[in-house]
Tab-separated table of C-alpha atoms in Angstrom:
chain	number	residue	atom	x	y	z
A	5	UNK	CA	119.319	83.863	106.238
A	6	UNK	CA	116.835	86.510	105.144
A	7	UNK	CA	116.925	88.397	108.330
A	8	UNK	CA	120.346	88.153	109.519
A	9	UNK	CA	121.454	89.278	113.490
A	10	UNK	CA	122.140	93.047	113.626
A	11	UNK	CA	125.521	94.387	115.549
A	12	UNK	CA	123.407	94.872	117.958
A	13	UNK	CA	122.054	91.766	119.153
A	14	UNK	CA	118.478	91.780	117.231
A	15	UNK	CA	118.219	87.567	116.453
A	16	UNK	CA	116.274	86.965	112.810
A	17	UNK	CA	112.673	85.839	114.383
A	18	UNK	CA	112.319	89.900	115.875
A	19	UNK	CA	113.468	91.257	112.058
A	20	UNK	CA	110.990	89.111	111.035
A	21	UNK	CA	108.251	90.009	113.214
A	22	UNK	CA	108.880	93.858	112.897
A	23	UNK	CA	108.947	94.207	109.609
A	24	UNK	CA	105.624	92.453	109.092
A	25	UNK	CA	103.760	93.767	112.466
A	26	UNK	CA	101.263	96.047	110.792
A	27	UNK	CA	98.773	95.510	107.553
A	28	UNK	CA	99.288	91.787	106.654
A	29	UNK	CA	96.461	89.854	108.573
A	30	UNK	CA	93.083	90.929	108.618
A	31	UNK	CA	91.106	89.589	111.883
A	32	UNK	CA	87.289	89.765	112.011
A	33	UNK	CA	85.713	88.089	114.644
A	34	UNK	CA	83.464	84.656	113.812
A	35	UNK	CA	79.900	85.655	115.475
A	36	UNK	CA	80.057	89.240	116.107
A	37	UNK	CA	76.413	88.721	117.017
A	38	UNK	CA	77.598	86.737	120.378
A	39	UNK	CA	78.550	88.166	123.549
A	40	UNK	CA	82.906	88.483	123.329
A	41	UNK	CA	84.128	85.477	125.729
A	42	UNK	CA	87.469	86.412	126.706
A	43	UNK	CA	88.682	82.763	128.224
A	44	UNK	CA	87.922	81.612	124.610
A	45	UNK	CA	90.825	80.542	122.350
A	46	UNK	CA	91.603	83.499	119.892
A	47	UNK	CA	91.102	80.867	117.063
A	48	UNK	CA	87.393	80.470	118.585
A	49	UNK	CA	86.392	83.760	118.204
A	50	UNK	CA	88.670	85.143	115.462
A	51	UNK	CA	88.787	83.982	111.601
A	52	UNK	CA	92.460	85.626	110.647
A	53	UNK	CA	93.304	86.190	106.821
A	54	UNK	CA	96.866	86.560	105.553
A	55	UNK	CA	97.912	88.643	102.341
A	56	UNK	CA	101.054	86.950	101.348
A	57	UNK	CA	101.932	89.429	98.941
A	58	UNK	CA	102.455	91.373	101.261
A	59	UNK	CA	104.338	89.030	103.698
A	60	UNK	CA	108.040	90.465	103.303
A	61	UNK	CA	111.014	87.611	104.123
A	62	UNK	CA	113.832	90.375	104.136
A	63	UNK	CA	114.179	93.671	104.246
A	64	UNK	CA	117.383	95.532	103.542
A	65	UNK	CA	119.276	98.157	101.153
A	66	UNK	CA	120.342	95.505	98.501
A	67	UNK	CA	118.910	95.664	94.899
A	68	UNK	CA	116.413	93.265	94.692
A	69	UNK	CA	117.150	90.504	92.045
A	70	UNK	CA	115.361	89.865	88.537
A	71	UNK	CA	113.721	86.706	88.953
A	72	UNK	CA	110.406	85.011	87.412
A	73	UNK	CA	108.786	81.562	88.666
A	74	UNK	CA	107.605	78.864	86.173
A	75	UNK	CA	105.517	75.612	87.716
A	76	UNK	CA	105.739	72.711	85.705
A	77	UNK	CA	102.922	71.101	87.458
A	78	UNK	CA	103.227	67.286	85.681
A	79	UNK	CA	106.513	67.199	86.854
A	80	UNK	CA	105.929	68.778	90.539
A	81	UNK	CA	109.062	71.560	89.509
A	82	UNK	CA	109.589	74.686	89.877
A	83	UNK	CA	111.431	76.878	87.331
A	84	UNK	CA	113.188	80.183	88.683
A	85	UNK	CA	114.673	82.054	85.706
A	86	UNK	CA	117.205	84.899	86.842
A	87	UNK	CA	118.569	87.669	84.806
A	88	UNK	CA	121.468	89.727	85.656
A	89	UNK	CA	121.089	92.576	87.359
A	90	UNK	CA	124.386	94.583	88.354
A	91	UNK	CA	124.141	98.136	88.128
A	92	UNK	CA	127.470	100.591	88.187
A	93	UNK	CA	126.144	103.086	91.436
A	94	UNK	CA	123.541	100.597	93.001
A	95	UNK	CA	123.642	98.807	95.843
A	96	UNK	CA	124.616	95.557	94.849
A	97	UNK	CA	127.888	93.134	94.006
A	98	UNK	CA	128.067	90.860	91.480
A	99	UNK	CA	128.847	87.810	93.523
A	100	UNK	CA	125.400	88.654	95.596
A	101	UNK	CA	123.256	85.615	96.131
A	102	UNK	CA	119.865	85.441	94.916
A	103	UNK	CA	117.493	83.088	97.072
A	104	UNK	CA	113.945	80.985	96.808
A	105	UNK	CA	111.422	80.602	99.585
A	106	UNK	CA	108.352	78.471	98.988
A	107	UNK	CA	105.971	78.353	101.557
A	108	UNK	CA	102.791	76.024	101.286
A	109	UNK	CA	99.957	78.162	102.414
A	110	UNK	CA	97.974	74.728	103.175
A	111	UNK	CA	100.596	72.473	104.591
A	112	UNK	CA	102.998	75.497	106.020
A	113	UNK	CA	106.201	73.553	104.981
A	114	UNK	CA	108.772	76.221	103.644
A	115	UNK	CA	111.737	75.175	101.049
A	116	UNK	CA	114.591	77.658	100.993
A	117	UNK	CA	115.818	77.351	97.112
A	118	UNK	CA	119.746	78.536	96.566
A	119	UNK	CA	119.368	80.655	92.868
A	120	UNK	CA	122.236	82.438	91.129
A	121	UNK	CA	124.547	84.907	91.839
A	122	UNK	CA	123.327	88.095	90.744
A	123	UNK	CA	125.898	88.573	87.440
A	124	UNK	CA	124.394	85.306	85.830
A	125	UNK	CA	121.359	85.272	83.512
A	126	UNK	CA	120.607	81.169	84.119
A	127	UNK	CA	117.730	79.143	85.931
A	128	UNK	CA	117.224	76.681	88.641
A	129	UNK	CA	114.941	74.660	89.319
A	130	UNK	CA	113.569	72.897	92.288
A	131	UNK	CA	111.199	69.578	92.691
A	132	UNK	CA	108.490	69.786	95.426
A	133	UNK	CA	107.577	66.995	97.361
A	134	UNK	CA	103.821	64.873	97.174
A	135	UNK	CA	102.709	66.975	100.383
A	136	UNK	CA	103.001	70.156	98.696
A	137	UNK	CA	99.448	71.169	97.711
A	138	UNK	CA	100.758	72.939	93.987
A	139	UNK	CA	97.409	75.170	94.268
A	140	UNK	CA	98.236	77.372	97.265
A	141	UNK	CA	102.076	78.254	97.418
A	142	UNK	CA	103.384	81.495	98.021
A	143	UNK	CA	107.016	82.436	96.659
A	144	UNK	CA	109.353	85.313	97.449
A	145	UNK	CA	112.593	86.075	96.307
A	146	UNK	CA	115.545	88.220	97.802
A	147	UNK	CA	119.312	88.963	97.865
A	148	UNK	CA	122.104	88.572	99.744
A	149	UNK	CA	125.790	89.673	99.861
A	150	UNK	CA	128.050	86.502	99.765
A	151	UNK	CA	128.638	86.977	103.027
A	152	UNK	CA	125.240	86.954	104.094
A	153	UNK	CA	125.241	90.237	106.122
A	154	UNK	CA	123.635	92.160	104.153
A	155	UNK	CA	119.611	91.624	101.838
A	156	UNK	CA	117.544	93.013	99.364
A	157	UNK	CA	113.619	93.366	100.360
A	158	UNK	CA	112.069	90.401	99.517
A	159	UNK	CA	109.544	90.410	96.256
A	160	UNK	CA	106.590	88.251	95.856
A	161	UNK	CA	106.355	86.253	92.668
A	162	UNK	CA	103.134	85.659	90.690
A	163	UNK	CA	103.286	82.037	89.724
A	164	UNK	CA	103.052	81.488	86.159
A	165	UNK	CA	102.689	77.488	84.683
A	166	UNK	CA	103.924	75.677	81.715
């Protein structure tokens, strides 16, 4: 949904994987002092670090959305609180969709959250499961026309709690 198939042919994993190809992970290698094996596994030899603030879901033309993210942590919810956002001479519609992605850094389950169209100031919320670990979740939010053809870039939220 956040990378959706160009006209000509590119599927959503490629988008994906292009856009975030460069300055995301960091690899250093685990005993730099040893002799490089190179039938060892990568994970062997390599400790990797990802910056998920830097991670983009989409990438597109579309205004990106006004949206904050509230955990409620008693109650295992999330709060997204939206604000409208259409503006005369942008790029954007006021029946765009605004979208959720939760990703567990720990776990690496990933909840895709449906938010508000982009002419409503509202919120949503959305309940996370037991497995989630509520200490290590990275959350991004992006835009889409109704039809789904066309995104914002994705933003990275800063988790605030109740």
């Amino acid at each position: 949904m956040s990378c959706p198939p160009d006209n000509k042919g590119v599927k959503c994993n490629a988008k994906f994987l292009k856009i975030n190809k460069s300055d995301i992970v960091t690899a250093t290698r685990r005993y730099p002092e040893r002799d490089f094996n190179p039938k060892a596994k990568p994970e062997e030899v390599f400790e990797t670090v990802v910056d998920f603030s830097r991670l983009l879901v989409s990438q597109g033309r579309l205004l990106k959305g006004k949206v904050r993210v509230t955990l409620v942590r008693e109650s295992r919810k999330l709060q997204f609180f939206q604000t409208e956002n259409v503006v005369d001479g942008a790029d954007c519609y006021a029946d765009d969709k605004g979208y959720a992605v939760v990703f567990d850094k720990t776990n690496e389950h990933c909840l895709l959250v449906t938010l508000r169209s982009r002419n409503e100031t509202s919120s949503t919320s959305a309940g996370l499961d037991e497995e989630y670990d509520l200490d290590n979740l990275a959350i991004y939010t992006f835009m889409t026309t109704r039809s789904g053809k066309q995104t914002s870039t994705s933003q990275y939220l800063t988790l605030s709690e109740e």
